[in-house]
Amino acid sequence: MTPTRGGDAGSQDPDPGSIERIRQVLIRAVERHCPPALAAHREDLVQMALVRLLDRPRGEGSSPRGASYLWRVAYTVVIDEIRRVRRQQRQAEQLPEGEQRTPGPEARSELLECLGALQDRRRTAVTLHLEGFRTAEVAAALGWTEKQAENLVYRGLADLRACLEGGDT
Amino acid sequence: MTEPSDDLEQRFRAALPDADDGDCPPADAYWAAAAGELPFEQVRALVDHGATCARCAEAWRILADVRRAAASADAAETVPAARPVLGPARSRVRLRTRTLLPLAISAMSAVGLWVVLRPPSARPPPVERGGGNAPTMRAESPEVQPARDALLRWSEVPGATSYNVTVLTPDLVVLHQAVGISGRQLPLPEGVRQKAAGGEVLWNVDAVMPDGRTVASPTFELRLR
């Protein structure tokens, strides 16, 4: 069965091909972006998240179960699973309260200070850019045209570099 | 075009504090933000949080990858969706054919070029789960069994060197994991039987292949009497 987009997909189950594609993408994303200790468990982590997704009762929530809905839920369950695993790891390590949760004074970053000093729209655009969003994706998230997004990312990066080199933003 | 900022990305990653989960926004809020469903002020607040928390910055990066893949999957699905539009009337069919033929030729040429010029295929996926050429594993033990002799048995995956089995509660708490089983069955351990007596457990199997890949089964149910 091929999942379709839109509201008429409410009664459809996800087809195995879609789930497999989503699984591979999630595994690659976790491998790419998570620290090695967590990335080493990427397959189990993603598998557990997808088991949760597939075992959700049919009709849960009011959203249709179309293909894009499936991607969205898969993303949220995998992030929830990453957070859950980290909580477990933290409990297992039994770190003293507060340890590893706030950076020490030496970890205070010049880059974050400069980023924080940017004008709102530039800061938001640049932060998304530094988090891997392309210009068109920044534009879609912020409701701007692609040209606006490109300008704001460009100017924001220039400000950021100037600040890091000792100039003003 | 924005100038490359790899160095800034690296510094940004390294600078972020490893904050606690307690105050992190739900993952669905990030999706909603990236989808353009939220007003600028809300997106800005979410993005600003990502600039103070390594874990949420990581969630944003994963989001970018996942949304990109979702978009390309959507684009691939919209091509077959155009087929039913071709109506029975010949004139319309002819018109559509005339419109679609150049597109189809371009698409076929692109596919042909891709087949010829594509880079050598990457190593096979580390885990195969159904589909493709991977054999589908089946549960060979009954779905309902007496708790005291409960046994998990599964079908063979040709070439597998060993099997890993995970037993979970229905709410997916892992009860037992057995690794490196050479046979195709596992008696349900005593501790699991006690915990799950009168209820049900879920289980799945990963077949370990000689090249390190695993072929994973679907999740099976076992009800214990």
Short mmCIF file of C-alpha atoms in Angstrom, two decimals:
data_model
loop_
_atom_site.label_atom_id
_atom_site.label_comp_id
_atom_site.label_asym_id
_atom_site.label_seq_id
_atom_site.Cartn_x
_atom_site.Cartn_y
_atom_site.Cartn_z
CA MET A 1 0.00 0.00 0.00
CA THR A 2 1.38 3.36 -0.90
CA PRO A 3 0.78 6.07 1.63
CA THR A 4 -0.70 9.25 0.27
CA ARG A 5 -0.59 12.80 1.48
CA GLY A 6 -3.57 14.69 2.70
CA GLY A 7 -6.62 14.16 4.85
CA ASP A 8 -7.97 11.08 3.11
CA ALA A 9 -5.10 8.99 4.37
CA GLY A 10 -6.57 8.67 7.84
CA SER A 11 -7.28 4.96 7.81
CA GLN A 12 -4.12 3.84 6.05
CA ASP A 13 -1.31 1.95 7.68
CA PRO A 14 2.25 2.86 6.75
CA ASP A 15 3.72 0.59 4.13
CA PRO A 16 6.95 -1.28 4.91
CA GLY A 17 8.84 0.54 2.16
CA SER A 18 8.14 3.93 3.72
CA ILE A 19 9.07 2.72 7.17
CA GLU A 20 12.31 1.23 5.89
CA ARG A 21 13.21 4.47 4.10
CA ILE A 22 12.47 6.47 7.24
CA ARG A 23 14.48 4.03 9.34
CA GLN A 24 17.54 4.36 7.12
CA VAL A 25 17.32 8.17 7.13
CA LEU A 26 16.99 8.28 10.92
CA ILE A 27 19.91 5.90 11.42
CA ARG A 28 22.10 8.02 9.16
CA ALA A 29 21.01 11.24 10.89
CA VAL A 30 21.72 9.85 14.37
CA GLU A 31 25.07 8.52 13.19
CA ARG A 32 25.94 11.87 11.69
CA HIS A 33 24.83 14.20 14.43
CA CYS A 34 24.91 12.39 17.76
CA PRO A 35 28.04 11.88 19.85
CA PRO A 36 29.80 8.54 19.28
CA ALA A 37 28.58 6.98 22.53
CA LEU A 38 24.99 7.47 21.43
CA ALA A 39 25.56 6.95 17.71
CA ALA A 40 26.95 3.49 18.48
CA HIS A 41 23.44 2.49 19.49
CA ARG A 42 21.77 4.16 16.53
CA GLU A 43 20.13 1.04 15.15
CA ASP A 44 18.63 -0.06 18.45
CA LEU A 45 17.61 3.48 19.22
CA VAL A 46 15.85 4.05 15.92
CA GLN A 47 14.33 0.58 15.98
CA MET A 48 12.90 1.17 19.42
CA ALA A 49 11.48 4.52 18.31
CA LEU A 50 9.85 2.94 15.26
CA VAL A 51 8.40 0.11 17.32
CA ARG A 52 6.80 2.80 19.45
CA LEU A 53 5.51 4.54 16.36
CA LEU A 54 4.05 1.40 14.80
CA ASP A 55 2.54 0.19 18.05
CA ARG A 56 0.58 3.38 18.56
CA PRO A 57 -3.13 2.59 18.59
CA ARG A 58 -4.78 3.23 15.25
CA GLY A 59 -6.56 6.55 15.18
CA GLU A 60 -4.44 7.99 17.97
CA GLY A 61 -4.49 11.76 17.66
CA SER A 62 -6.49 13.61 15.08
CA SER A 63 -3.82 13.97 12.41
CA PRO A 64 -4.03 11.97 9.23
CA ARG A 65 -1.54 9.14 8.80
CA GLY A 66 -0.19 10.33 5.47
CA ALA A 67 3.42 10.04 4.40
CA SER A 68 4.50 13.44 5.72
CA TYR A 69 2.70 12.77 9.00
CA LEU A 70 4.70 9.56 9.29
CA TRP A 71 8.00 11.41 8.83
CA ARG A 72 6.96 13.94 11.42
CA VAL A 73 5.99 11.34 14.01
CA ALA A 74 9.11 9.29 13.26
CA TYR A 75 11.24 12.38 13.92
CA THR A 76 9.50 13.16 17.21
CA VAL A 77 9.67 9.58 18.49
CA VAL A 78 13.36 9.29 17.67
CA ILE A 79 14.17 12.56 19.47
CA ASP A 80 12.09 11.39 22.43
CA GLU A 81 13.98 8.11 22.38
CA ILE A 82 17.36 9.91 22.28
CA ARG A 83 16.28 11.98 25.27
CA ARG A 84 15.08 8.88 27.11
CA VAL A 85 18.34 7.01 26.49
CA ARG A 86 20.33 10.00 27.68
CA ARG A 87 18.28 10.24 30.85
CA GLN A 88 18.95 6.55 31.47
CA GLN A 89 22.66 6.99 30.80
CA ARG A 90 22.78 9.93 33.15
CA GLN A 91 21.01 7.99 35.86
CA ALA A 92 23.31 5.03 35.30
CA GLU A 93 26.36 7.24 35.63
CA GLN A 94 24.83 8.76 38.78
CA LEU A 95 26.50 12.07 38.23
CA PRO A 96 26.30 14.51 41.08
CA GLU A 97 23.47 16.98 40.69
CA GLY A 98 24.40 19.79 38.33
CA GLU A 99 27.47 18.13 36.86
CA GLN A 100 27.70 18.38 33.06
CA ARG A 101 24.64 20.53 32.96
CA THR A 102 26.16 23.96 32.91
CA PRO A 103 29.40 24.92 31.27
CA GLY A 104 32.26 26.08 33.43
CA PRO A 105 33.59 29.61 33.04
CA GLU A 106 36.26 28.36 30.63
CA ALA A 107 33.54 26.95 28.39
CA ARG A 108 31.88 30.32 27.96
CA SER A 109 32.04 30.78 24.26
CA GLU A 110 32.99 33.88 22.40
CA LEU A 111 31.05 32.56 19.44
CA LEU A 112 27.83 32.24 21.45
CA GLU A 113 28.30 35.72 22.86
CA CYS A 114 28.73 37.14 19.37
CA LEU A 115 25.77 35.14 18.10
CA GLY A 116 23.63 36.42 20.95
CA ALA A 117 24.59 39.98 20.08
CA LEU A 118 23.26 39.77 16.54
CA GLN A 119 20.07 41.50 15.55
CA ASP A 120 17.03 39.16 16.08
CA ARG A 121 16.28 38.19 12.51
CA ARG A 122 19.93 37.74 11.59
CA ARG A 123 20.58 35.69 14.72
CA THR A 124 17.64 33.38 14.00
CA ALA A 125 18.65 32.93 10.38
CA VAL A 126 22.33 32.34 11.23
CA THR A 127 21.54 29.89 14.03
CA LEU A 128 19.39 27.81 11.69
CA HIS A 129 22.16 27.99 9.10
CA LEU A 130 24.72 26.77 11.66
CA GLU A 131 22.33 23.95 12.53
CA GLY A 132 22.41 22.71 8.96
CA PHE A 133 19.43 24.44 7.37
CA ARG A 134 19.77 25.56 3.77
CA THR A 135 18.61 28.98 2.68
CA ALA A 136 15.29 27.73 1.29
CA GLU A 137 14.65 25.83 4.51
CA VAL A 138 15.41 28.89 6.62
CA ALA A 139 12.98 30.84 4.45
CA ALA A 140 10.25 28.21 4.83
CA ALA A 141 10.62 28.08 8.61
CA LEU A 142 10.56 31.83 9.07
CA GLY A 143 8.00 32.76 6.46
CA TRP A 144 10.45 34.77 4.41
CA THR A 145 11.31 34.75 0.74
CA GLU A 146 14.42 32.83 -0.16
CA LYS A 147 16.12 36.08 -1.11
CA GLN A 148 15.38 37.59 2.30
CA ALA A 149 16.67 34.50 4.04
CA GLU A 150 19.84 34.51 1.95
CA ASN A 151 20.49 38.18 2.75
CA LEU A 152 19.90 37.72 6.46
CA VAL A 153 22.14 34.64 6.65
CA TYR A 154 24.84 36.41 4.65
CA ARG A 155 24.74 39.60 6.71
CA GLY A 156 24.43 37.66 9.96
CA LEU A 157 27.49 35.56 9.15
CA ALA A 158 29.43 38.69 8.22
CA ASP A 159 28.45 40.29 11.55
CA LEU A 160 29.40 37.15 13.40
CA ARG A 161 32.82 37.01 11.77
CA ALA A 162 33.38 40.70 12.41
CA CYS A 163 32.49 40.25 16.08
CA LEU A 164 34.82 37.26 16.41
CA GLU A 165 37.62 39.26 14.88
CA GLY A 166 37.11 41.95 17.44
CA GLY A 167 34.86 44.33 15.56
CA ASP A 168 31.31 45.41 16.30
CA THR A 169 28.15 43.66 15.17
CA MET B 1 24.99 32.87 -1.99
CA THR B 2 26.27 32.70 1.57
CA GLU B 3 29.94 32.06 2.02
CA PRO B 4 30.99 28.69 3.45
CA SER B 5 30.81 28.62 7.24
CA ASP B 6 32.09 25.16 8.14
CA ASP B 7 34.54 26.64 10.63
CA LEU B 8 31.74 28.52 12.37
CA GLU B 9 29.58 25.41 12.40
CA GLN B 10 32.36 23.48 14.13
CA ARG B 11 32.90 26.22 16.68
CA PHE B 12 29.17 26.51 17.23
CA ARG B 13 28.88 22.78 17.92
CA ALA B 14 31.84 22.81 20.26
CA ALA B 15 30.58 25.82 22.19
CA LEU B 16 27.13 24.55 23.11
CA PRO B 17 26.58 23.48 26.70
CA ASP B 18 25.19 20.00 27.34
CA ALA B 19 21.99 21.19 28.96
CA ASP B 20 19.43 19.11 30.77
CA ASP B 21 16.32 17.79 29.01
CA GLY B 22 13.96 19.33 31.51
CA ASP B 23 13.47 22.64 29.76
CA CYS B 24 13.80 21.47 26.18
CA PRO B 25 10.81 22.06 23.91
CA PRO B 26 9.01 18.98 22.55
CA ALA B 27 10.40 17.62 19.30
CA ASP B 28 7.11 18.24 17.52
CA ALA B 29 7.52 21.98 18.14
CA TYR B 30 10.74 21.87 16.14
CA TRP B 31 8.99 20.13 13.27
CA ALA B 32 6.17 22.68 13.38
CA ALA B 33 8.72 25.50 13.32
CA ALA B 34 10.60 24.09 10.35
CA ALA B 35 7.32 23.50 8.53
CA GLY B 36 6.47 27.19 8.82
CA GLU B 37 3.49 26.52 11.07
CA LEU B 38 4.55 28.89 13.84
CA PRO B 39 4.80 32.68 13.99
CA PHE B 40 8.27 34.21 13.86
CA GLU B 41 8.39 34.97 17.60
CA GLN B 42 7.84 31.33 18.49
CA VAL B 43 10.33 30.07 15.94
CA ARG B 44 12.87 32.57 17.22
CA ALA B 45 12.38 31.32 20.80
CA LEU B 46 12.86 27.71 19.68
CA VAL B 47 15.93 28.59 17.61
CA ASP B 48 17.39 30.63 20.48
CA HIS B 49 16.98 27.62 22.74
CA GLY B 50 18.90 25.56 20.21
CA ALA B 51 21.73 28.07 20.52
CA THR B 52 22.04 27.35 24.24
CA CYS B 53 21.62 23.58 24.31
CA ALA B 54 23.74 21.01 22.49
CA ARG B 55 20.99 18.44 22.55
CA CYS B 56 18.46 20.69 20.90
CA ALA B 57 21.01 21.88 18.34
CA GLU B 58 21.47 18.20 17.56
CA ALA B 59 17.68 17.81 17.29
CA TRP B 60 17.63 20.70 14.79
CA ARG B 61 20.38 19.06 12.70
CA ILE B 62 18.55 15.75 12.65
CA LEU B 63 15.41 17.66 11.73
CA ALA B 64 17.12 19.26 8.73
CA ASP B 65 18.20 15.84 7.46
CA VAL B 66 14.84 14.21 8.06
CA ARG B 67 12.81 16.99 6.44
CA ARG B 68 15.08 16.94 3.42
CA ALA B 69 14.58 13.21 3.03
CA ALA B 70 10.83 13.59 3.56
CA ALA B 71 10.69 16.28 0.88
CA SER B 72 12.51 14.12 -1.65
CA ALA B 73 10.27 11.15 -0.80
CA ASP B 74 7.23 13.37 -1.34
CA ALA B 75 8.61 14.57 -4.66
CA ALA B 76 9.14 10.98 -5.78
CA GLU B 77 5.58 10.09 -4.86
CA THR B 78 3.98 12.96 -6.74
CA VAL B 79 5.13 11.58 -10.11
CA PRO B 80 3.01 8.39 -9.98
CA ALA B 81 0.17 10.44 -8.52
CA ALA B 82 -0.16 12.25 -11.87
CA ARG B 83 -1.12 9.05 -13.71
CA PRO B 84 -4.83 8.90 -12.80
CA VAL B 85 -5.27 12.41 -14.18
CA LEU B 86 -5.06 10.96 -17.72
CA GLY B 87 -8.71 10.69 -18.58
CA PRO B 88 -10.43 8.33 -21.00
CA ALA B 89 -11.17 10.98 -23.65
CA ARG B 90 -8.74 10.56 -26.51
CA SER B 91 -8.19 14.23 -27.15
CA ARG B 92 -7.23 14.78 -23.53
CA VAL B 93 -4.99 11.77 -23.60
CA ARG B 94 -3.28 13.06 -26.73
CA LEU B 95 -2.83 16.48 -25.16
CA ARG B 96 -1.44 14.98 -22.00
CA THR B 97 0.84 12.70 -23.96
CA ARG B 98 2.17 15.62 -25.90
CA THR B 99 2.82 17.47 -22.65
CA LEU B 100 4.24 14.57 -20.75
CA LEU B 101 6.32 12.95 -23.47
CA PRO B 102 9.20 15.44 -23.34
CA LEU B 103 9.16 15.24 -19.56
CA ALA B 104 9.19 11.47 -19.68
CA ILE B 105 12.08 11.46 -22.16
CA SER B 106 14.01 13.89 -19.96
CA ALA B 107 13.32 11.77 -16.89
CA MET B 108 14.41 8.60 -18.66
CA SER B 109 17.56 10.29 -19.91
CA ALA B 110 18.31 11.48 -16.40
CA VAL B 111 17.78 7.99 -15.02
CA GLY B 112 19.99 6.55 -17.77
CA LEU B 113 22.72 9.08 -17.01
CA TRP B 114 22.45 8.35 -13.35
CA VAL B 115 22.76 4.62 -13.96
CA VAL B 116 25.87 5.18 -16.08
CA LEU B 117 27.54 7.86 -14.02
CA ARG B 118 26.50 7.01 -10.47
CA PRO B 119 29.33 6.51 -7.99
CA PRO B 120 30.16 2.97 -6.88
CA SER B 121 27.45 1.78 -4.55
CA ALA B 122 28.07 2.26 -0.86
CA ARG B 123 28.37 -0.71 1.43
CA PRO B 124 25.07 -2.49 2.02
CA PRO B 125 22.88 -1.13 4.79
CA PRO B 126 24.02 -2.33 8.21
CA VAL B 127 20.57 -3.59 9.05
CA GLU B 128 17.97 -5.04 6.72
CA ARG B 129 14.39 -5.13 7.85
CA GLY B 130 12.05 -6.79 5.41
CA GLY B 131 11.76 -5.69 1.80
CA GLY B 132 14.51 -6.02 -0.79
CA ASN B 133 16.20 -9.37 -1.01
CA ALA B 134 16.30 -9.89 2.72
CA PRO B 135 14.35 -12.94 3.81
CA THR B 136 11.52 -12.16 6.19
CA MET B 137 11.81 -13.90 9.51
CA ARG B 138 8.72 -15.57 10.91
CA ALA B 139 7.84 -16.64 14.40
CA GLU B 140 7.62 -20.42 14.46
CA SER B 141 6.56 -20.73 18.07
CA PRO B 142 2.87 -20.43 18.98
CA GLU B 143 1.52 -17.02 19.84
CA VAL B 144 -0.10 -18.36 23.01
CA GLN B 145 1.93 -20.60 25.29
CA PRO B 146 1.92 -21.80 28.88
CA ALA B 147 4.22 -19.55 30.88
CA ARG B 148 6.26 -22.37 32.43
CA ASP B 149 7.52 -23.82 29.09
CA ALA B 150 7.38 -20.74 26.90
CA LEU B 151 9.81 -20.94 24.02
CA LEU B 152 10.63 -18.43 21.30
CA ARG B 153 11.40 -20.00 17.95
CA TRP B 154 11.97 -18.30 14.63
CA SER B 155 12.59 -19.18 11.00
CA GLU B 156 16.10 -19.51 9.62
CA VAL B 157 17.88 -16.70 7.82
CA PRO B 158 20.25 -18.38 5.33
CA GLY B 159 23.86 -17.52 6.06
CA ALA B 160 23.23 -16.05 9.51
CA THR B 161 26.04 -16.77 11.94
CA SER B 162 24.05 -16.04 15.09
CA TYR B 163 20.92 -14.37 16.34
CA ASN B 164 20.19 -11.65 18.91
CA VAL B 165 16.81 -11.68 20.63
CA THR B 166 15.10 -8.85 22.49
CA VAL B 167 12.06 -9.40 24.69
CA LEU B 168 9.99 -6.38 25.65
CA THR B 169 6.85 -5.55 27.58
CA PRO B 170 3.89 -4.28 25.54
CA ASP B 171 4.94 -0.74 26.55
CA LEU B 172 8.40 -1.52 25.18
CA VAL B 173 10.46 -1.85 28.32
CA VAL B 174 13.26 -4.28 27.52
CA LEU B 175 12.92 -7.37 29.72
CA HIS B 176 15.67 -9.51 28.27
CA GLN B 177 18.32 -9.42 25.57
CA ALA B 178 20.14 -12.52 24.41
CA VAL B 179 23.11 -12.06 22.10
CA GLY B 180 24.98 -14.53 19.89
CA ILE B 181 22.50 -17.40 19.96
CA SER B 182 23.68 -20.07 17.53
CA GLY B 183 20.34 -21.93 17.30
CA ARG B 184 16.90 -20.71 16.33
CA GLN B 185 15.13 -20.87 19.64
CA LEU B 186 15.29 -19.39 23.09
CA PRO B 187 13.45 -20.65 26.16
CA LEU B 188 11.85 -17.67 27.84
CA PRO B 189 14.02 -16.93 30.88
CA GLU B 190 12.56 -17.51 34.32
CA GLY B 191 12.68 -13.83 35.26
CA VAL B 192 10.74 -12.83 32.16
CA ARG B 193 8.16 -15.55 32.71
CA GLN B 194 7.55 -14.34 36.23
CA LYS B 195 7.24 -10.72 35.18
CA ALA B 196 4.95 -11.44 32.27
CA ALA B 197 2.89 -14.36 33.60
CA GLY B 198 -0.72 -14.06 32.52
CA GLY B 199 0.11 -11.20 30.20
CA GLU B 200 1.95 -10.76 26.94
CA VAL B 201 5.43 -9.87 25.76
CA LEU B 202 6.81 -8.63 22.46
CA TRP B 203 9.95 -10.05 20.94
CA ASN B 204 12.10 -9.61 17.91
CA VAL B 205 15.21 -11.19 16.44
CA ASP B 206 18.26 -9.80 14.65
CA ALA B 207 20.10 -12.30 12.48
CA VAL B 208 23.81 -11.47 12.39
CA MET B 209 25.36 -12.02 8.95
CA PRO B 210 29.02 -12.90 8.29
CA ASP B 211 29.78 -9.37 7.04
CA GLY B 212 28.45 -7.80 10.25
CA ARG B 213 25.09 -6.73 8.89
CA THR B 214 21.99 -7.76 10.75
CA VAL B 215 18.67 -8.80 9.28
CA ALA B 216 15.92 -7.86 11.67
CA SER B 217 12.59 -9.58 12.15
CA PRO B 218 9.26 -7.87 12.66
CA THR B 219 8.08 -7.62 16.26
CA PHE B 220 6.15 -10.71 17.41
CA GLU B 221 3.71 -11.16 20.26
CA LEU B 222 3.61 -13.94 22.82
CA ARG B 223 0.72 -14.35 25.23
CA LEU B 224 1.49 -16.33 28.37
CA ARG B 225 -1.21 -18.43 29.94
#
